[in-house]
Short mmCIF file of C-alpha atoms in Angstrom, two decimals:
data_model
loop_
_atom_site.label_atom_id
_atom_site.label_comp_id
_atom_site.label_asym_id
_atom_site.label_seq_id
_atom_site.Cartn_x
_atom_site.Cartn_y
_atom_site.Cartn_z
CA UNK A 1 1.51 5.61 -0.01
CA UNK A 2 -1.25 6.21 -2.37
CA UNK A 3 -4.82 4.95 -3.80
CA UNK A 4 -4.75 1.71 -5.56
CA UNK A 5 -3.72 2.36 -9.16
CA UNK A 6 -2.10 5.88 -8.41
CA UNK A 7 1.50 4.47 -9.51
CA UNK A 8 2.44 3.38 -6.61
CA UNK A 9 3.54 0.32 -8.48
CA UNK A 10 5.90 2.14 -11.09
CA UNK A 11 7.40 4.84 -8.67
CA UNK A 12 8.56 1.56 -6.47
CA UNK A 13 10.00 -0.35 -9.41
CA UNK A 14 11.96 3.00 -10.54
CA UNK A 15 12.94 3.14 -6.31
CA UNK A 16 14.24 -0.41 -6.22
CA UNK A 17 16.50 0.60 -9.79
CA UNK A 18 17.62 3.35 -8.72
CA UNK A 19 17.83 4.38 -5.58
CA UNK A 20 19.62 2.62 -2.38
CA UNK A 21 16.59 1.59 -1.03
CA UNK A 22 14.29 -1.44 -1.44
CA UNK A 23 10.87 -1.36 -1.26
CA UNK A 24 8.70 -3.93 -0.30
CA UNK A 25 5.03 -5.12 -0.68
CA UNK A 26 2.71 -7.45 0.22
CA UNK A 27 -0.87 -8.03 -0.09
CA UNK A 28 -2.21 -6.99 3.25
CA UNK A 29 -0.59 -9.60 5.11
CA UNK A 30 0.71 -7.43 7.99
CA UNK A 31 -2.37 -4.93 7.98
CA UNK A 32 -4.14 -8.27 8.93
CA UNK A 33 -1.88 -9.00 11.57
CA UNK A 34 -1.64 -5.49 13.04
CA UNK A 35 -5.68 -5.98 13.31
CA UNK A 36 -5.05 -9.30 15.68
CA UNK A 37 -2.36 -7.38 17.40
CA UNK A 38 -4.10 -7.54 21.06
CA UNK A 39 -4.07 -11.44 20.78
CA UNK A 40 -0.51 -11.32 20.70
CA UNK A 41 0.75 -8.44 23.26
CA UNK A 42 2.61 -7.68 24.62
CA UNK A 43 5.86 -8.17 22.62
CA UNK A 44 8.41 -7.29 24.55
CA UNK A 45 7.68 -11.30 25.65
CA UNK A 46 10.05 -13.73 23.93
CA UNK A 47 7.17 -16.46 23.63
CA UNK A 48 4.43 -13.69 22.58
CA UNK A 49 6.85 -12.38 19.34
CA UNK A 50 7.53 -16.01 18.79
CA UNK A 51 4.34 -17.20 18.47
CA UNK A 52 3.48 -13.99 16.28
CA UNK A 53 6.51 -14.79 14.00
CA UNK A 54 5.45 -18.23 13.96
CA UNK A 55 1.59 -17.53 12.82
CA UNK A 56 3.40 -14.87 9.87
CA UNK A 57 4.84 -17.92 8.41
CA UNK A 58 2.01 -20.04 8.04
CA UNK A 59 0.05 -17.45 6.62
CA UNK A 60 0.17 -18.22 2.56
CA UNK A 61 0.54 -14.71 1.25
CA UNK A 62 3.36 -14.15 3.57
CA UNK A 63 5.22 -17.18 2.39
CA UNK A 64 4.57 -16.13 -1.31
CA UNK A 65 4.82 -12.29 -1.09
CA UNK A 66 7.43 -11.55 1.04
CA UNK A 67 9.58 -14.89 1.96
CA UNK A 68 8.79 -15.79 -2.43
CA UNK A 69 10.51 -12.29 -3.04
CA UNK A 70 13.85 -11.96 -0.16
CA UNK A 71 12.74 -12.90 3.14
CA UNK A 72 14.66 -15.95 3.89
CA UNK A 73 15.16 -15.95 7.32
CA UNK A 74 14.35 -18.64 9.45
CA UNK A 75 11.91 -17.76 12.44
CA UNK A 76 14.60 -18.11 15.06
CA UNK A 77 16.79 -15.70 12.53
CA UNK A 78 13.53 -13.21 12.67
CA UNK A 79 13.30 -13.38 16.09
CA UNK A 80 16.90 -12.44 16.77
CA UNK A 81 16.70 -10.00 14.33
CA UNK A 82 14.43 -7.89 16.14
CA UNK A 83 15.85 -4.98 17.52
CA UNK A 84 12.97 -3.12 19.34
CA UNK A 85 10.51 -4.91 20.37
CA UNK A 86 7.47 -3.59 18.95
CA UNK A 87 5.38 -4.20 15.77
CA UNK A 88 7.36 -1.48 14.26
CA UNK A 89 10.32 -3.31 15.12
CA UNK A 90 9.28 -6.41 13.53
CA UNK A 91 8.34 -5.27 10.24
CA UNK A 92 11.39 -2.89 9.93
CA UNK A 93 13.41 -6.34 10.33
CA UNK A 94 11.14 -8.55 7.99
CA UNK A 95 12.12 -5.57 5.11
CA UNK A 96 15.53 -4.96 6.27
CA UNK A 97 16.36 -8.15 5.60
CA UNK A 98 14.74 -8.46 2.08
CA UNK A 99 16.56 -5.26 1.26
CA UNK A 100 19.81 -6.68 2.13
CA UNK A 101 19.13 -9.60 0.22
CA UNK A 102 18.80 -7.22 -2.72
CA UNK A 103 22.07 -4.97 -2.13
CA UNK A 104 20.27 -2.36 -0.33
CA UNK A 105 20.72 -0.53 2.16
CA UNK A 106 17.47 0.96 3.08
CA UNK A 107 14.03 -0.41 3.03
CA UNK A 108 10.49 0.49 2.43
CA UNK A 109 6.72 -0.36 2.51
CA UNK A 110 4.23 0.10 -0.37
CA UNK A 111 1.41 -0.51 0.92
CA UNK A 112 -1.68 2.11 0.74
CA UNK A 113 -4.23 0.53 2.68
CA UNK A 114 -1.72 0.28 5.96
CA UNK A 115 -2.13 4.08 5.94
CA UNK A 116 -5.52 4.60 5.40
CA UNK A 117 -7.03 1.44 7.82
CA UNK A 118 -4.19 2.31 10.63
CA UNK A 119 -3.29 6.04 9.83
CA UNK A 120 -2.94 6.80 13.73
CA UNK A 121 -0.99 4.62 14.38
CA UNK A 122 1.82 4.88 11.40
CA UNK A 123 3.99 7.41 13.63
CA UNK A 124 4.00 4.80 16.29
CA UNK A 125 5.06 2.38 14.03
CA UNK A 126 7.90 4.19 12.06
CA UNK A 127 8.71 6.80 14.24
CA UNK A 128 11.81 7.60 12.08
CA UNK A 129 9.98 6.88 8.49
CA UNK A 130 9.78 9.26 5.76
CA UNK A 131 6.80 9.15 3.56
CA UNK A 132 5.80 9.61 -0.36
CA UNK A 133 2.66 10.05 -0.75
CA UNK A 134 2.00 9.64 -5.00
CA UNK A 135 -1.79 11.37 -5.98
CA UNK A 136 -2.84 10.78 -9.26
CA UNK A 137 -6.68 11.94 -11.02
CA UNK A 138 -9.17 10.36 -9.67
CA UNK A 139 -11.22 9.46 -12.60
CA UNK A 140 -7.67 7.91 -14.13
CA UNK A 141 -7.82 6.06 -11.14
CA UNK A 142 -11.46 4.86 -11.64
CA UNK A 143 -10.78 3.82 -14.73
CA UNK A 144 -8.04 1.99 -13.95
CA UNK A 145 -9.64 0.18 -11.04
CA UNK A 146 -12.46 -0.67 -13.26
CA UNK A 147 -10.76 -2.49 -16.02
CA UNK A 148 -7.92 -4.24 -13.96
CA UNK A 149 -8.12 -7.89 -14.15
CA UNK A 150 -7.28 -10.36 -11.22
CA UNK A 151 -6.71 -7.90 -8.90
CA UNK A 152 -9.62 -7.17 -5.69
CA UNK A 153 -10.16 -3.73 -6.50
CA UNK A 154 -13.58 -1.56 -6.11
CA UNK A 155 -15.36 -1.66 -9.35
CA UNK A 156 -18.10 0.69 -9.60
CA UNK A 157 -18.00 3.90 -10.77
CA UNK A 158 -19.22 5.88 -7.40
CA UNK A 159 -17.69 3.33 -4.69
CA UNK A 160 -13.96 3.69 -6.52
CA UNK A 161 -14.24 6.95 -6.23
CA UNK A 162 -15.34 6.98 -2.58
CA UNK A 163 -12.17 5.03 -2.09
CA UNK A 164 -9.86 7.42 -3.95
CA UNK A 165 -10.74 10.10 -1.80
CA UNK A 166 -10.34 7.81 1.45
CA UNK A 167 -6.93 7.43 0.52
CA UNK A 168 -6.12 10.72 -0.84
CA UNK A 169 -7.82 12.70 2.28
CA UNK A 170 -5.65 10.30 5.26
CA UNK A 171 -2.34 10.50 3.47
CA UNK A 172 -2.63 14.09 3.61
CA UNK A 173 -3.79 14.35 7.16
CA UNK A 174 -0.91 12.07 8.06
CA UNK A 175 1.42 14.04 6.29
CA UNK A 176 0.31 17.59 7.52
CA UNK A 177 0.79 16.06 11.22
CA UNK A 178 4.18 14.84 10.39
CA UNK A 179 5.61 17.83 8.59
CA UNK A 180 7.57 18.59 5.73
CA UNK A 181 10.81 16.83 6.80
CA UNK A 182 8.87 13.30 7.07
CA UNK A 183 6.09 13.77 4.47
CA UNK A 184 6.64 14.29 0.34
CA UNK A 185 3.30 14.91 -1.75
CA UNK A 186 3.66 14.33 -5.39
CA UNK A 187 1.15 13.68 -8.74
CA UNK A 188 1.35 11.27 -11.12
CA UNK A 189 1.21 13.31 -14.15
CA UNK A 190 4.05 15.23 -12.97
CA UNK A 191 6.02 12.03 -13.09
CA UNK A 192 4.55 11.46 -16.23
CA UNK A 193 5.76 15.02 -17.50
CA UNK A 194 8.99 15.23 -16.11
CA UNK A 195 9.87 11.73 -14.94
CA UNK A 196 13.82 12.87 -13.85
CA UNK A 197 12.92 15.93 -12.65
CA UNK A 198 10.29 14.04 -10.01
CA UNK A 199 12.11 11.07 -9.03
CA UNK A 200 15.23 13.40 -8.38
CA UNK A 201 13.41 15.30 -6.25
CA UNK A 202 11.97 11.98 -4.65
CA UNK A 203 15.47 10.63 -4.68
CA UNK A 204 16.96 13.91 -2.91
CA UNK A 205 13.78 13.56 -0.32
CA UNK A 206 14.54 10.20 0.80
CA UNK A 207 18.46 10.14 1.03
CA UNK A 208 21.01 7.65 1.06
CA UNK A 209 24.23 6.66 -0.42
CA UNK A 210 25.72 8.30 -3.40
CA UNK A 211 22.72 10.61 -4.08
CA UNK A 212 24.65 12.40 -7.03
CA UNK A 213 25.63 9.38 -9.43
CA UNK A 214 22.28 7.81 -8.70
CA UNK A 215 20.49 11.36 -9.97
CA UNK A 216 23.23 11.17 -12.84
CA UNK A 217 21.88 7.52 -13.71
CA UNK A 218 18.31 8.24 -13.29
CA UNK A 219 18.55 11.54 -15.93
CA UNK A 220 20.28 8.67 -18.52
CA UNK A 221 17.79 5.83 -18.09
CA UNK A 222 14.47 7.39 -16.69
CA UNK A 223 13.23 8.86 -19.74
CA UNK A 224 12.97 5.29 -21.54
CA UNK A 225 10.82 3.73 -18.99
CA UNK A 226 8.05 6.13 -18.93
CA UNK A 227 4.79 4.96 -20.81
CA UNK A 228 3.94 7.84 -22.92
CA UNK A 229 0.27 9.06 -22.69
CA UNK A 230 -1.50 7.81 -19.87
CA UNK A 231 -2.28 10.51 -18.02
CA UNK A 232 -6.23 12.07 -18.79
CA UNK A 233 -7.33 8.91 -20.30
CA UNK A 234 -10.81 9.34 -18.71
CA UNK A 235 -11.31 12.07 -21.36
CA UNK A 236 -11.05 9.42 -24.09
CA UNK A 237 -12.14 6.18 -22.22
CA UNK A 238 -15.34 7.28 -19.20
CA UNK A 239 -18.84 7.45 -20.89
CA UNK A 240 -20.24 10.47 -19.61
CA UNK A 241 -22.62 9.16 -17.13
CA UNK A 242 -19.80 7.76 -15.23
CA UNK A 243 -17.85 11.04 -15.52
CA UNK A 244 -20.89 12.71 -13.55
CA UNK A 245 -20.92 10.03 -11.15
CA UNK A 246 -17.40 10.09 -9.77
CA UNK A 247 -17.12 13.96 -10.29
CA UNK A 248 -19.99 13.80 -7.88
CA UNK A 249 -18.07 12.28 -5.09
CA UNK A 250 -14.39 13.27 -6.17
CA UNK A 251 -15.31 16.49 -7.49
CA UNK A 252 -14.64 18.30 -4.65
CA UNK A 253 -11.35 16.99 -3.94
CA UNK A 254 -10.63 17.42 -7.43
CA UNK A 255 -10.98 20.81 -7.27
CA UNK A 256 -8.90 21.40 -3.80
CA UNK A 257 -6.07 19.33 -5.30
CA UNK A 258 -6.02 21.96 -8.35
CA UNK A 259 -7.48 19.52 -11.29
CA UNK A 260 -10.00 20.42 -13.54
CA UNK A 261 -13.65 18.88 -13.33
CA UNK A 262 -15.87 18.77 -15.93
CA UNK A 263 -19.63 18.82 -13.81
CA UNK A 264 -19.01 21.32 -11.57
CA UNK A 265 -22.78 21.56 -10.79
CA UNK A 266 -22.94 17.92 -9.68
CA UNK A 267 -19.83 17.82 -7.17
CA UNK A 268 -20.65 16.74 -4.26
CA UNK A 269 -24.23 16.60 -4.80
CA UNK A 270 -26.19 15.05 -2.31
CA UNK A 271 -27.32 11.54 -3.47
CA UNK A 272 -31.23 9.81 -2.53
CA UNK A 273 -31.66 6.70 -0.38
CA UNK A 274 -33.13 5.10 -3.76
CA UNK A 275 -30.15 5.68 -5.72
CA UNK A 276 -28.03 4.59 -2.96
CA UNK A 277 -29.62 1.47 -2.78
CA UNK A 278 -29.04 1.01 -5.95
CA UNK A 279 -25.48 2.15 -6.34
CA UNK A 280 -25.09 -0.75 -3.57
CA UNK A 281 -26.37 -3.40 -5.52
CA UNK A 282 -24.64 -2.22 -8.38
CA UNK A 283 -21.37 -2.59 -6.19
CA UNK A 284 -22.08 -6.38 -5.00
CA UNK A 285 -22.63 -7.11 -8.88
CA UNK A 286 -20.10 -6.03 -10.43
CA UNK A 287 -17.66 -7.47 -7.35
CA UNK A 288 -19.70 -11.34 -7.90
CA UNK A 289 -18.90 -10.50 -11.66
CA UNK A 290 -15.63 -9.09 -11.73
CA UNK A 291 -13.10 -9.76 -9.26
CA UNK A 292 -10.99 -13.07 -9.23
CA UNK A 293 -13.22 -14.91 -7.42
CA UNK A 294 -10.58 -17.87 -6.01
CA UNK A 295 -8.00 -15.17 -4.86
CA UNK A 296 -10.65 -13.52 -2.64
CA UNK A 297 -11.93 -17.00 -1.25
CA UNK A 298 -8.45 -17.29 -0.75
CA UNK A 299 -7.46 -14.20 0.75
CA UNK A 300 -10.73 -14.17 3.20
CA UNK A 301 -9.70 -17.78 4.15
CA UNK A 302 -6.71 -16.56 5.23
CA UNK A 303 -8.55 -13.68 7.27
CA UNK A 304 -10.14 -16.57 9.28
CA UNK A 305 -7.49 -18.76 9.41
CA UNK A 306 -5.42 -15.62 11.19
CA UNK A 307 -8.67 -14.92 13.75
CA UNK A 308 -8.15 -18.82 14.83
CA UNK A 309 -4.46 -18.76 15.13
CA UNK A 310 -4.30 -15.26 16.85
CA UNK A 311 -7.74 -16.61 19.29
CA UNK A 312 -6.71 -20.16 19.58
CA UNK A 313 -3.59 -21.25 19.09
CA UNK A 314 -1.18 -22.26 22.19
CA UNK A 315 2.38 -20.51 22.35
CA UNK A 316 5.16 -21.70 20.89
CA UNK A 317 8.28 -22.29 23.36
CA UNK A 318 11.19 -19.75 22.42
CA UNK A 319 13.59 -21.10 20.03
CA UNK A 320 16.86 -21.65 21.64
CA UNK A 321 19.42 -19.37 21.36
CA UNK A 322 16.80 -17.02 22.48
CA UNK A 323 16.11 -13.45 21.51
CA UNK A 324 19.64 -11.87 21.26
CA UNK A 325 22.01 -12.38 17.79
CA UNK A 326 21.84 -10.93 14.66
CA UNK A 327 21.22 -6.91 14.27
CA UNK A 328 20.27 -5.30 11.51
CA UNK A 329 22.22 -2.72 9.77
CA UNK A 330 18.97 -1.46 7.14
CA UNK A 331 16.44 1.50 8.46
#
């Protein structure tokens, strides 16, 4: 877990190469779902899980971000697949099975915004999960946001920073409530610093097959895959007025985490209704202006589309062959 544009991304791709695990994403597809989740309940019903199965693979980013990328079971194969019979359950099968498609053993989720939007309810859901929780600066991460194309990102200065410490502050409430044993905190620039040294320690956290070869492997390759120099771009890159405006909302989670903030004065400074007005329609501007425009009509089309289905639609009949079958052998 992590804030958009923490490396999230890159410590998933150097998972999937190295380690026996295979981690997953999607675009929000089963947040979405988990928000209709009364509409469907409860699952322990054959016909209820079907009919939930069924409305996952109409959805479009389901059938291009997870079925496009290993999921190829067929919906009867999904339902049989389902061990426990929870929401939990069904997502551990929909990436078990993509793992196995990849040689993996193991699977896992990237997908920030599940913890932050659902945070109390990620211990129901993976009761036997372990989590990494990647933090990187929060004015890298402004930046970052800011000049990412095609991607529906925050895009102002002050609101991208709000939303850096959103996820920052729930990931670690989650993990001080699950422990040490379930919950791994680690920055960014430290896996820009020491890149083996990290993901060996990530590696070592997480488990699995052949831990020592794998750590071997990752000490011979890592090092080449590691983008030199981009940590503390904001120093270069954020005009100063921007500086002072996320220091003034990050600032003092900044500071906690143990990074170094330039307007100390200004963190968290109170801010007027006038300015917050205008900070507002700042926001809706540069989101008109800025964001891919036909992925979010998309993407909210397919927020409506799964209100109708989950409201209106009539169950399914069980396929036959019902419910029992195929196990999976991937946690």
């Amino acid at each position: 877990m992590g804030s958009p544009r923490s490396g999230t991304t890159f410590l998933s791709q150097m998972v999937n190469r190295f380690f026996d695990h295979h981690i997953s994403r999607d675009n929000g597809t089963l947040l979405r779902f988990h928000g209709n989740l009364a509409h469907y309940e409860p699952l322990t019903d054959d016909g209820q899980l079907a009919r939930l199965i069924h409305h996952l693979f109409q959805d479009h980013f389901f059938q291009t971000r997870l079925q496009a990328r290993g999921m190829t079971l067929s919906e009867e194969a999904l339902l049989a697949r389902v061990q426990t019979r929870t929401y939990g359950g069904l997502i551990e099968a929909i990436f078990s099975a993509i793992a196995e498609s990849h040689g993996k053993h193991h699977w896992g989720y990237k997908r920030a915004s599940f913890a932050r939007v659902e945070g109390r309810h990620v211990n129901d859901l993976f009761p036997d999960a372990r989590f990494v929780h990647i933090i990187r600066d929060a004015r890298d991460v402004v930046l970052s946001m800011r000049n990412t194309p095609k991607v529906l990102l925050e895009r102002s200065w002050h609101f991208a920073a709000a939303d850096w410490c959103d996820h920052v502050e729930t990931g670690r409430r989650i993990g001080k409530a699950l422990g040490p044993d379930r919950y791994f905190e680690v920055r960014y620039e430290d896996l820009m610093s020491d890149p083996v040294g990290l993901l060996t320690a990530v590696l070592r956290f997480a488990g699995g097959a052949e831990v020592e070869p794998r750590a071997a492997r990752i000490e011979a390759e890592l090092p080449t895959l590691v983008k030199a120099g981009n940590s503390e771009k904001w120093r270069r890159l954020m005009p100063p007025p921007a500086l002072r405006q996320v220091e003034r909302v990050a600032g003092p989670l900044l500071t906690e985490l143990g990074y170094p903030v330039v307007n100390g004065t200004l963190a968290g400074a109170s801010i007027s209704a006038p300015e917050m007005a205008w900070l507002h329609m700042d926001r809706v501007a540069r989101n008109l202006f800025t964001r891919n425009i036909p992925m979010m009509i998309r993407y909210r089309l397919e927020v409506l589309n799964g209100y109708r289905r989950a409201w209106f639609s009539r169950q399914p009949p069980v396929p036959k062959g019902g419910p029992a079958g195929q196990s999976g052998t991937s946690r």
